[in-house]
Amino acid sequence: DAFMRRKPKGVVAAITPWNFPFAIPLWLICPSVVEGNTIVLKPSRETACTANKIAEYAHKVGFPPGVINVMHGGCGDMLVRHPDIHVVLFVGSNDVGSEIKRVVAGFNNKMCACEMGGKNAIIVLDDANLDIAVNAAVISAFKTSGQRCTSASRLIVHKKVLDEFEKKFVETTKRVKIGNPLDKDVFMGPVINQVAVEKITRYNELAKKEGAKVLLDGGRLIGEQYKKGYFMSPFVYRMQNSPRSRVLHEEVFGPHVAIIPVKDIGEAIEVHNDTEYGLSCAVITEDYRKAKRIRDDCEYGLGYVNLPTIGAEVHLPFGGVKKSGTGLPSASTLIDVVTHRTAWTINHAMEIKMAQGLTVKL
């Protein structure tokens, strides 16, 4: 008999962001614990209370002390460097994730899986259903106020449909309701904090300096209904792609989106790949041959046809290429990260019989 067995690696550290404070920790905790590991969750300081709830629920359902642990504050670096941490799972910025990878590389018994953002795009080709294209673009750009790693901040549009798409997109964006996200009629809530407001505002101003044609001049919203949060309206602009542009290459993480005209599918692919990130890509087309070309030639981890760039299927791999990371696994394939796969071969005969023709008589 010969078969593969899995052994838990030991202690897993999960360092998670604020934008999905319940879901992302559970995506990392559950497979780790199921495979026999213990875990230390280090959440964002912006969403510390949610992590405490996870610990409470774990205690209530009977997890033994020490299996699911939560640590707060500035302990991330200590966890990454601790010799008893065997796996580091990270979701966050490329700056932090890159440093984690450098530190982990110095250990013999440690590995990491990092998911580190994106500069995602929807490609709207000349045969696109524009109703689908506009809806997919609005959802991708502004759902959760553009604060997803898979949010689209680039809309790459064929010149043949540019005018009509642009008109419909701007009109639809103007109708987006902004307010309390717990209100079922609200589409877009606030951004996370004042630091985010300042960052998004800087990129809005930078787009103007770089020569963008501003279509919607969004910014901080003021008024009684916006007092309890950091609300911003969408900033939309048209701009030719340029390798020198910062706004077309850097992650903004807010309601900030560029419409980039292209002359054909070849240029669309070039523009899509002209970024250091490679997380999520969507194409709007009625031609499966064009969709296949996008599938094969674009650089991404998550690909969609006639859909937004958000809303990944939970049973499929989740992660990206280039600066987007090492491909943070989804629930099923995370098992490969938090376990050792070992080979176990048993000889049931009364003499040695080996694989690969290596049996010899002595």
mmCIF file of C-alpha atoms in Angstrom:
data_model
loop_
_atom_site.group_PDB
_atom_site.id
_atom_site.type_symbol
_atom_site.label_atom_id
_atom_site.label_comp_id
_atom_site.label_asym_id
_atom_site.label_seq_id
_atom_site.Cartn_x
_atom_site.Cartn_y
_atom_site.Cartn_z
ATOM 1 C CA ASP A 1 0.000 0.000 0.000
ATOM 2 C CA ALA A 2 1.131 3.547 -0.686
ATOM 3 C CA PHE A 3 -0.786 6.640 0.191
ATOM 4 C CA MET A 4 -0.496 10.271 1.218
ATOM 5 C CA ARG A 5 -1.213 11.487 4.740
ATOM 6 C CA ARG A 6 -1.557 15.015 6.068
ATOM 7 C CA LYS A 7 -0.089 16.261 9.309
ATOM 8 C CA PRO A 8 -0.870 19.652 10.879
ATOM 9 C CA LYS A 9 1.992 22.117 10.758
ATOM 10 C CA GLY A 10 1.399 23.402 14.282
ATOM 11 C CA VAL A 11 0.628 27.033 15.070
ATOM 12 C CA VAL A 12 -0.889 29.314 12.416
ATOM 13 C CA ALA A 13 -0.911 33.124 12.617
ATOM 14 C CA ALA A 14 -3.725 34.858 10.713
ATOM 15 C CA ILE A 15 -3.252 38.607 10.179
ATOM 16 C CA THR A 16 -6.466 40.009 8.728
ATOM 17 C CA PRO A 17 -7.840 43.344 7.416
ATOM 18 C CA TRP A 18 -10.835 45.424 8.450
ATOM 19 C CA ASN A 19 -12.962 45.215 5.301
ATOM 20 C CA PHE A 20 -14.317 41.676 5.890
ATOM 21 C CA PRO A 21 -13.762 41.384 9.650
ATOM 22 C CA PHE A 22 -15.850 38.250 10.181
ATOM 23 C CA ALA A 23 -15.574 36.372 6.883
ATOM 24 C CA ILE A 24 -11.823 36.534 6.221
ATOM 25 C CA PRO A 25 -10.791 35.367 9.715
ATOM 26 C CA LEU A 26 -13.190 32.428 9.470
ATOM 27 C CA TRP A 27 -11.910 31.516 5.990
ATOM 28 C CA LEU A 28 -8.475 31.163 7.591
ATOM 29 C CA ILE A 29 -9.410 29.782 11.006
ATOM 30 C CA CYS A 30 -11.762 26.971 10.012
ATOM 31 C CA PRO A 31 -9.533 24.949 7.632
ATOM 32 C CA SER A 32 -6.537 25.477 9.922
ATOM 33 C CA VAL A 33 -8.334 24.095 12.975
ATOM 34 C CA VAL A 34 -10.085 21.285 11.082
ATOM 35 C CA GLU A 35 -6.648 19.998 10.038
ATOM 36 C CA GLY A 36 -5.419 19.921 13.636
ATOM 37 C CA ASN A 37 -3.564 23.227 13.950
ATOM 38 C CA THR A 38 -4.003 25.893 16.578
ATOM 39 C CA ILE A 39 -4.352 29.493 15.425
ATOM 40 C CA VAL A 40 -3.606 33.022 16.599
ATOM 41 C CA LEU A 41 -5.814 35.678 14.990
ATOM 42 C CA LYS A 42 -4.366 39.189 14.822
ATOM 43 C CA PRO A 43 -7.175 41.404 13.431
ATOM 44 C CA SER A 44 -7.098 44.999 12.250
ATOM 45 C CA ARG A 45 -7.342 47.484 15.106
ATOM 46 C CA GLU A 46 -10.294 49.023 13.208
ATOM 47 C CA THR A 47 -12.398 45.885 13.782
ATOM 48 C CA ALA A 48 -11.127 44.501 17.068
ATOM 49 C CA CYS A 49 -14.604 43.883 18.514
ATOM 50 C CA THR A 50 -15.541 41.511 15.692
ATOM 51 C CA ALA A 51 -12.494 39.363 16.409
ATOM 52 C CA ASN A 52 -13.462 39.231 20.072
ATOM 53 C CA LYS A 53 -16.879 37.915 19.033
ATOM 54 C CA ILE A 54 -15.195 35.120 17.076
ATOM 55 C CA ALA A 55 -13.285 34.159 20.219
ATOM 56 C CA GLU A 56 -16.494 34.287 22.275
ATOM 57 C CA TYR A 57 -18.318 32.003 19.848
ATOM 58 C CA ALA A 58 -15.398 29.556 19.804
ATOM 59 C CA HIS A 59 -15.473 29.397 23.597
ATOM 60 C CA LYS A 60 -19.261 28.952 23.713
ATOM 61 C CA VAL A 61 -19.269 25.984 21.332
ATOM 62 C CA GLY A 62 -16.579 24.202 23.307
ATOM 63 C CA PHE A 63 -13.215 24.749 21.648
ATOM 64 C CA PRO A 64 -10.509 23.978 24.233
ATOM 65 C CA PRO A 65 -8.452 26.921 25.528
ATOM 66 C CA GLY A 66 -5.480 27.653 23.290
ATOM 67 C CA VAL A 67 -6.980 26.378 20.020
ATOM 68 C CA ILE A 68 -8.432 29.668 18.716
ATOM 69 C CA ASN A 69 -6.632 32.701 20.128
ATOM 70 C CA VAL A 70 -6.955 36.446 19.490
ATOM 71 C CA MET A 71 -4.213 39.050 19.954
ATOM 72 C CA HIS A 72 -4.640 42.799 19.441
ATOM 73 C CA GLY A 73 -2.382 45.780 18.913
ATOM 74 C CA GLY A 74 1.081 46.012 17.419
ATOM 75 C CA CYS A 75 1.988 42.341 17.716
ATOM 76 C CA GLY A 76 2.000 41.433 14.020
ATOM 77 C CA ASP A 77 5.766 41.586 13.581
ATOM 78 C CA MET A 78 6.307 39.541 16.728
ATOM 79 C CA LEU A 79 3.954 36.830 15.476
ATOM 80 C CA VAL A 80 5.647 36.647 12.081
ATOM 81 C CA ARG A 81 9.098 36.320 13.676
ATOM 82 C CA HIS A 82 8.136 33.983 16.524
ATOM 83 C CA PRO A 83 9.917 30.616 16.147
ATOM 84 C CA ASP A 84 6.827 28.680 17.253
ATOM 85 C CA ILE A 85 4.648 30.118 14.470
ATOM 86 C CA HIS A 86 4.804 27.699 11.545
ATOM 87 C CA VAL A 87 2.414 29.326 9.047
ATOM 88 C CA VAL A 88 1.566 32.995 8.483
ATOM 89 C CA LEU A 89 -1.660 33.802 6.612
ATOM 90 C CA PHE A 90 -1.913 37.471 5.648
ATOM 91 C CA VAL A 91 -4.482 39.648 3.881
ATOM 92 C CA GLY A 92 -3.610 43.323 3.469
ATOM 93 C CA SER A 93 -1.282 45.751 1.722
ATOM 94 C CA ASN A 94 1.619 44.798 -0.518
ATOM 95 C CA ASP A 95 4.079 46.776 1.610
ATOM 96 C CA VAL A 96 3.298 44.707 4.705
ATOM 97 C CA GLY A 97 2.894 41.424 2.835
ATOM 98 C CA SER A 98 6.221 41.807 1.062
ATOM 99 C CA GLU A 99 7.981 42.351 4.391
ATOM 100 C CA ILE A 100 6.269 39.259 5.823
ATOM 101 C CA LYS A 101 7.549 37.197 2.891
ATOM 102 C CA ARG A 102 11.090 38.488 3.427
ATOM 103 C CA VAL A 103 11.010 37.619 7.135
ATOM 104 C CA VAL A 104 9.481 34.175 6.622
ATOM 105 C CA ALA A 105 12.116 33.325 4.001
ATOM 106 C CA GLY A 106 14.713 33.412 6.777
ATOM 107 C CA PHE A 107 13.129 30.479 8.617
ATOM 108 C CA ASN A 108 13.486 26.805 7.737
ATOM 109 C CA ASN A 109 10.212 25.708 9.332
ATOM 110 C CA LYS A 110 7.889 28.545 8.346
ATOM 111 C CA MET A 111 5.845 29.504 5.290
ATOM 112 C CA CYS A 112 3.344 32.198 4.400
ATOM 113 C CA ALA A 113 0.437 32.815 2.060
ATOM 114 C CA CYS A 114 -0.213 36.493 1.333
ATOM 115 C CA GLU A 115 -3.047 38.239 -0.528
ATOM 116 C CA MET A 116 -2.094 41.846 -1.163
ATOM 117 C CA GLY A 117 -4.599 43.859 -3.155
ATOM 118 C CA GLY A 118 -5.116 44.733 -6.781
ATOM 119 C CA LYS A 119 -5.578 47.294 -9.528
ATOM 120 C CA ASN A 120 -8.461 45.407 -11.082
ATOM 121 C CA ALA A 121 -10.198 46.079 -14.373
ATOM 122 C CA ILE A 122 -13.332 45.401 -16.364
ATOM 123 C CA ILE A 123 -12.746 45.106 -20.109
ATOM 124 C CA VAL A 124 -15.760 46.228 -22.172
ATOM 125 C CA LEU A 125 -15.385 44.995 -25.757
ATOM 126 C CA ASP A 126 -17.119 46.306 -28.869
ATOM 127 C CA ASP A 127 -19.800 43.590 -28.849
ATOM 128 C CA ALA A 128 -20.648 44.015 -25.162
ATOM 129 C CA ASN A 129 -24.171 44.093 -23.791
ATOM 130 C CA LEU A 130 -23.928 47.603 -22.375
ATOM 131 C CA ASP A 131 -26.600 47.089 -19.733
ATOM 132 C CA ILE A 132 -24.540 44.233 -18.311
ATOM 133 C CA ALA A 133 -21.355 46.271 -18.751
ATOM 134 C CA VAL A 134 -22.660 49.310 -16.867
ATOM 135 C CA ASN A 135 -24.198 47.295 -14.039
ATOM 136 C CA ALA A 136 -21.055 45.186 -13.651
ATOM 137 C CA ALA A 137 -18.888 48.316 -13.641
ATOM 138 C CA VAL A 138 -20.953 50.151 -11.009
ATOM 139 C CA ILE A 139 -21.041 47.087 -8.744
ATOM 140 C CA SER A 140 -17.308 46.472 -9.191
ATOM 141 C CA ALA A 141 -16.275 50.074 -8.611
ATOM 142 C CA PHE A 142 -18.605 51.235 -5.852
ATOM 143 C CA LYS A 143 -20.015 48.278 -3.905
ATOM 144 C CA THR A 144 -18.608 48.537 -0.355
ATOM 145 C CA SER A 145 -17.357 51.976 -1.472
ATOM 146 C CA GLY A 146 -14.566 50.426 -3.541
ATOM 147 C CA GLN A 147 -12.965 48.973 -0.400
ATOM 148 C CA ARG A 148 -12.465 45.400 -1.609
ATOM 149 C CA CYS A 149 -9.215 43.962 -2.854
ATOM 150 C CA THR A 150 -11.227 42.891 -5.929
ATOM 151 C CA SER A 151 -12.891 46.275 -6.581
ATOM 152 C CA ALA A 152 -12.379 47.605 -10.108
ATOM 153 C CA SER A 153 -10.748 51.015 -10.418
ATOM 154 C CA ARG A 154 -10.119 50.683 -14.175
ATOM 155 C CA LEU A 155 -12.786 50.376 -16.883
ATOM 156 C CA ILE A 156 -11.045 49.490 -20.148
ATOM 157 C CA VAL A 157 -13.547 50.319 -22.898
ATOM 158 C CA HIS A 158 -13.449 49.767 -26.677
ATOM 159 C CA LYS A 159 -13.694 53.112 -28.506
ATOM 160 C CA LYS A 160 -16.627 51.840 -30.582
ATOM 161 C CA VAL A 161 -18.870 51.750 -27.491
ATOM 162 C CA LEU A 162 -17.047 54.352 -25.379
ATOM 163 C CA ASP A 163 -19.501 57.246 -25.708
ATOM 164 C CA GLU A 164 -22.607 55.176 -25.006
ATOM 165 C CA PHE A 165 -20.988 53.262 -22.152
ATOM 166 C CA GLU A 166 -19.617 56.426 -20.579
ATOM 167 C CA LYS A 167 -22.978 58.189 -20.729
ATOM 168 C CA LYS A 168 -24.854 55.253 -19.182
ATOM 169 C CA PHE A 169 -22.193 54.644 -16.542
ATOM 170 C CA VAL A 170 -22.163 58.269 -15.381
ATOM 171 C CA GLU A 171 -25.972 58.438 -15.330
ATOM 172 C CA THR A 172 -26.206 55.240 -13.287
ATOM 173 C CA THR A 173 -23.455 56.341 -10.909
ATOM 174 C CA LYS A 174 -25.289 59.612 -10.238
ATOM 175 C CA ARG A 175 -28.268 57.557 -9.020
ATOM 176 C CA VAL A 176 -26.204 55.570 -6.514
ATOM 177 C CA LYS A 177 -27.657 56.138 -3.047
ATOM 178 C CA ILE A 178 -25.059 56.875 -0.378
ATOM 179 C CA GLY A 179 -25.793 56.626 3.324
ATOM 180 C CA ASN A 180 -26.254 54.182 6.190
ATOM 181 C CA PRO A 181 -25.248 50.797 4.734
ATOM 182 C CA LEU A 182 -27.729 49.038 7.045
ATOM 183 C CA ASP A 183 -30.529 50.756 5.086
ATOM 184 C CA LYS A 184 -31.666 48.272 2.423
ATOM 185 C CA ASP A 185 -32.113 51.088 -0.120
ATOM 186 C CA VAL A 186 -28.527 52.329 0.254
ATOM 187 C CA PHE A 187 -25.958 51.105 -2.279
ATOM 188 C CA MET A 188 -22.795 52.684 -0.890
ATOM 189 C CA GLY A 189 -21.757 53.351 2.699
ATOM 190 C CA PRO A 190 -18.786 55.250 4.141
ATOM 191 C CA VAL A 191 -15.082 54.606 3.791
ATOM 192 C CA ILE A 192 -13.307 53.294 6.862
ATOM 193 C CA ASN A 193 -11.708 56.382 8.447
ATOM 194 C CA GLN A 194 -10.220 59.855 8.000
ATOM 195 C CA VAL A 195 -6.934 58.418 6.730
ATOM 196 C CA ALA A 196 -8.862 56.756 3.883
ATOM 197 C CA VAL A 197 -10.656 60.025 3.069
ATOM 198 C CA GLU A 198 -7.333 61.830 2.810
ATOM 199 C CA LYS A 199 -5.758 59.118 0.659
ATOM 200 C CA ILE A 200 -8.692 58.969 -1.777
ATOM 201 C CA THR A 201 -8.797 62.774 -1.989
ATOM 202 C CA ARG A 202 -5.076 62.851 -2.837
ATOM 203 C CA TYR A 203 -5.609 60.404 -5.695
ATOM 204 C CA ASN A 204 -8.621 62.371 -6.964
ATOM 205 C CA GLU A 205 -6.469 65.507 -7.118
ATOM 206 C CA LEU A 206 -3.582 63.571 -8.645
ATOM 207 C CA ALA A 207 -5.834 62.359 -11.476
ATOM 208 C CA LYS A 208 -6.589 65.986 -12.341
ATOM 209 C CA LYS A 209 -2.890 66.859 -12.315
ATOM 210 C CA GLU A 210 -2.142 63.918 -14.599
ATOM 211 C CA GLY A 211 -4.555 65.248 -17.213
ATOM 212 C CA ALA A 212 -7.742 63.290 -16.548
ATOM 213 C CA LYS A 213 -11.055 64.395 -18.037
ATOM 214 C CA VAL A 214 -13.209 64.492 -14.897
ATOM 215 C CA LEU A 215 -16.737 63.182 -15.459
ATOM 216 C CA LEU A 216 -17.898 63.119 -11.826
ATOM 217 C CA ASP A 217 -15.936 65.208 -9.336
ATOM 218 C CA GLY A 218 -16.608 63.201 -6.198
ATOM 219 C CA GLY A 219 -15.313 63.867 -2.720
ATOM 220 C CA ARG A 220 -16.190 64.082 0.989
ATOM 221 C CA LEU A 221 -19.918 64.513 1.626
ATOM 222 C CA ILE A 222 -21.021 67.096 4.170
ATOM 223 C CA GLY A 223 -24.418 67.357 5.859
ATOM 224 C CA GLU A 224 -26.497 66.096 8.756
ATOM 225 C CA GLN A 225 -27.009 62.627 7.261
ATOM 226 C CA TYR A 226 -23.244 62.207 6.749
ATOM 227 C CA LYS A 227 -22.067 63.315 10.216
ATOM 228 C CA LYS A 228 -21.659 59.783 11.589
ATOM 229 C CA GLY A 229 -19.173 58.449 9.076
ATOM 230 C CA TYR A 230 -16.609 59.150 6.382
ATOM 231 C CA PHE A 231 -18.873 59.352 3.339
ATOM 232 C CA MET A 232 -17.504 60.060 -0.141
ATOM 233 C CA SER A 233 -19.204 60.288 -3.524
ATOM 234 C CA PRO A 234 -17.774 58.566 -6.636
ATOM 235 C CA PHE A 235 -14.931 60.154 -8.566
ATOM 236 C CA VAL A 236 -15.058 59.174 -12.267
ATOM 237 C CA TYR A 237 -12.700 60.263 -15.034
ATOM 238 C CA ARG A 238 -11.521 59.383 -18.537
ATOM 239 C CA MET A 239 -7.817 59.057 -19.232
ATOM 240 C CA GLN A 240 -5.491 57.557 -21.820
ATOM 241 C CA ASN A 241 -3.324 54.791 -20.444
ATOM 242 C CA SER A 242 0.221 55.837 -19.618
ATOM 243 C CA PRO A 243 3.029 53.908 -17.928
ATOM 244 C CA ARG A 244 3.926 57.150 -16.119
ATOM 245 C CA SER A 245 0.498 57.593 -14.532
ATOM 246 C CA ARG A 246 0.316 56.839 -10.815
ATOM 247 C CA VAL A 247 -3.484 56.876 -10.593
ATOM 248 C CA LEU A 248 -3.742 54.136 -13.236
ATOM 249 C CA HIS A 249 -1.193 51.905 -11.516
ATOM 250 C CA GLU A 250 -1.555 52.363 -7.748
ATOM 251 C CA GLU A 251 -4.305 50.921 -5.557
ATOM 252 C CA VAL A 252 -6.647 53.643 -4.264
ATOM 253 C CA PHE A 253 -9.148 51.546 -2.254
ATOM 254 C CA GLY A 254 -12.133 53.842 -2.551
ATOM 255 C CA PRO A 255 -14.829 55.133 -4.951
ATOM 256 C CA HIS A 256 -12.315 56.250 -7.585
ATOM 257 C CA VAL A 257 -12.516 54.845 -11.125
ATOM 258 C CA ALA A 258 -10.899 55.557 -14.504
ATOM 259 C CA ILE A 259 -12.406 54.929 -17.937
ATOM 260 C CA ILE A 260 -9.566 54.019 -20.307
ATOM 261 C CA PRO A 261 -10.309 53.964 -24.075
ATOM 262 C CA VAL A 262 -8.714 51.262 -26.267
ATOM 263 C CA LYS A 263 -8.868 50.591 -30.008
ATOM 264 C CA ASP A 264 -9.071 46.768 -29.968
ATOM 265 C CA ILE A 265 -8.816 43.652 -27.828
ATOM 266 C CA GLY A 266 -5.041 43.540 -28.190
ATOM 267 C CA GLU A 267 -4.652 46.997 -26.678
ATOM 268 C CA ALA A 268 -7.186 46.088 -23.981
ATOM 269 C CA ILE A 269 -4.994 43.171 -22.906
ATOM 270 C CA GLU A 270 -1.869 45.365 -22.933
ATOM 271 C CA VAL A 271 -3.569 47.999 -20.778
ATOM 272 C CA HIS A 272 -4.958 45.383 -18.414
ATOM 273 C CA ASN A 273 -1.522 43.869 -17.841
ATOM 274 C CA ASP A 274 0.187 47.267 -17.528
ATOM 275 C CA THR A 275 0.105 47.187 -13.735
ATOM 276 C CA GLU A 276 2.164 45.529 -11.043
ATOM 277 C CA TYR A 277 -0.968 43.857 -9.665
ATOM 278 C CA GLY A 278 -2.907 40.879 -10.983
ATOM 279 C CA LEU A 279 -5.908 39.934 -8.875
ATOM 280 C CA SER A 280 -9.326 40.232 -10.553
ATOM 281 C CA CYS A 281 -10.325 40.678 -14.205
ATOM 282 C CA ALA A 282 -13.722 40.763 -15.918
ATOM 283 C CA VAL A 283 -14.593 40.933 -19.604
ATOM 284 C CA ILE A 284 -17.958 41.923 -21.039
ATOM 285 C CA THR A 285 -18.461 40.277 -24.429
ATOM 286 C CA GLU A 286 -20.873 38.051 -26.362
ATOM 287 C CA ASP A 287 -18.030 36.324 -28.249
ATOM 288 C CA TYR A 288 -16.572 33.261 -26.521
ATOM 289 C CA ARG A 289 -13.436 33.489 -28.696
ATOM 290 C CA LYS A 290 -12.716 36.972 -27.334
ATOM 291 C CA ALA A 291 -13.461 35.802 -23.806
ATOM 292 C CA LYS A 292 -11.026 32.921 -24.272
ATOM 293 C CA ARG A 293 -8.313 35.312 -25.442
ATOM 294 C CA ILE A 294 -8.812 37.464 -22.346
ATOM 295 C CA ARG A 295 -8.747 34.307 -20.219
ATOM 296 C CA ASP A 296 -5.458 33.164 -21.730
ATOM 297 C CA ASP A 297 -3.549 36.447 -22.160
ATOM 298 C CA CYS A 298 -4.516 38.625 -19.191
ATOM 299 C CA GLU A 299 -2.638 38.339 -15.897
ATOM 300 C CA TYR A 300 -5.011 37.684 -12.995
ATOM 301 C CA GLY A 301 -6.056 35.190 -10.345
ATOM 302 C CA LEU A 302 -9.835 35.620 -10.584
ATOM 303 C CA GLY A 303 -11.458 35.915 -14.012
ATOM 304 C CA TYR A 304 -15.081 36.643 -14.949
ATOM 305 C CA VAL A 305 -17.170 36.866 -18.126
ATOM 306 C CA ASN A 306 -20.213 39.173 -18.115
ATOM 307 C CA LEU A 307 -19.928 39.632 -14.349
ATOM 308 C CA PRO A 308 -18.408 42.150 -11.930
ATOM 309 C CA THR A 309 -14.875 41.699 -10.584
ATOM 310 C CA ILE A 310 -16.246 40.978 -7.099
ATOM 311 C CA GLY A 311 -18.201 38.054 -5.652
ATOM 312 C CA ALA A 312 -15.851 35.081 -6.012
ATOM 313 C CA GLU A 313 -17.201 31.539 -5.872
ATOM 314 C CA VAL A 314 -16.177 30.223 -2.465
ATOM 315 C CA HIS A 315 -15.127 26.762 -3.694
ATOM 316 C CA LEU A 316 -12.650 28.155 -6.245
ATOM 317 C CA PRO A 317 -9.078 29.376 -5.615
ATOM 318 C CA PHE A 318 -8.800 32.957 -4.422
ATOM 319 C CA GLY A 319 -5.640 34.952 -4.979
ATOM 320 C CA GLY A 320 -3.608 36.749 -7.585
ATOM 321 C CA VAL A 321 -0.261 37.134 -9.302
ATOM 322 C CA LYS A 322 2.502 39.748 -9.261
ATOM 323 C CA LYS A 323 2.050 42.260 -6.410
ATOM 324 C CA SER A 324 -1.349 40.790 -5.595
ATOM 325 C CA GLY A 325 0.413 37.990 -3.794
ATOM 326 C CA THR A 326 1.342 34.370 -3.574
ATOM 327 C CA GLY A 327 -2.241 33.314 -4.198
ATOM 328 C CA LEU A 328 -4.000 33.153 -0.849
ATOM 329 C CA PRO A 329 -5.893 29.853 -1.016
ATOM 330 C CA SER A 330 -9.596 29.390 -0.565
ATOM 331 C CA ALA A 331 -11.040 27.037 2.039
ATOM 332 C CA SER A 332 -10.295 23.805 0.202
ATOM 333 C CA THR A 333 -6.783 24.563 -1.041
ATOM 334 C CA LEU A 334 -5.781 26.303 2.185
ATOM 335 C CA ILE A 335 -5.379 22.769 3.498
ATOM 336 C CA ASP A 336 -2.209 22.444 1.411
ATOM 337 C CA VAL A 337 -0.702 25.430 3.246
ATOM 338 C CA VAL A 338 -1.513 24.426 6.822
ATOM 339 C CA THR A 339 -0.533 20.743 6.516
ATOM 340 C CA HIS A 340 2.489 18.659 5.595
ATOM 341 C CA ARG A 341 1.788 16.017 2.978
ATOM 342 C CA THR A 342 3.686 12.845 3.839
ATOM 343 C CA ALA A 343 4.106 9.653 1.831
ATOM 344 C CA TRP A 344 3.469 6.324 3.628
ATOM 345 C CA THR A 345 4.415 3.070 1.892
ATOM 346 C CA ILE A 346 3.851 -0.387 3.406
ATOM 347 C CA ASN A 347 5.274 -3.705 2.239
ATOM 348 C CA HIS A 348 2.930 -6.614 3.091
ATOM 349 C CA ALA A 349 5.111 -9.330 1.548
ATOM 350 C CA MET A 350 7.532 -11.615 3.398
ATOM 351 C CA GLU A 351 10.394 -10.183 1.334
ATOM 352 C CA ILE A 352 11.339 -6.701 0.200
ATOM 353 C CA LYS A 353 9.436 -5.542 -2.888
ATOM 354 C CA MET A 354 10.183 -2.026 -4.072
ATOM 355 C CA ALA A 355 8.810 0.482 -6.542
ATOM 356 C CA GLN A 356 10.600 1.660 -9.691
ATOM 357 C CA GLY A 357 12.084 -1.785 -10.333
ATOM 358 C CA LEU A 358 14.495 -1.445 -7.419
ATOM 359 C CA THR A 359 13.832 -4.892 -5.907
ATOM 360 C CA VAL A 360 17.032 -6.929 -5.613
ATOM 361 C CA LYS A 361 17.894 -10.338 -4.207
ATOM 362 C CA LEU A 362 20.867 -10.500 -1.880
#
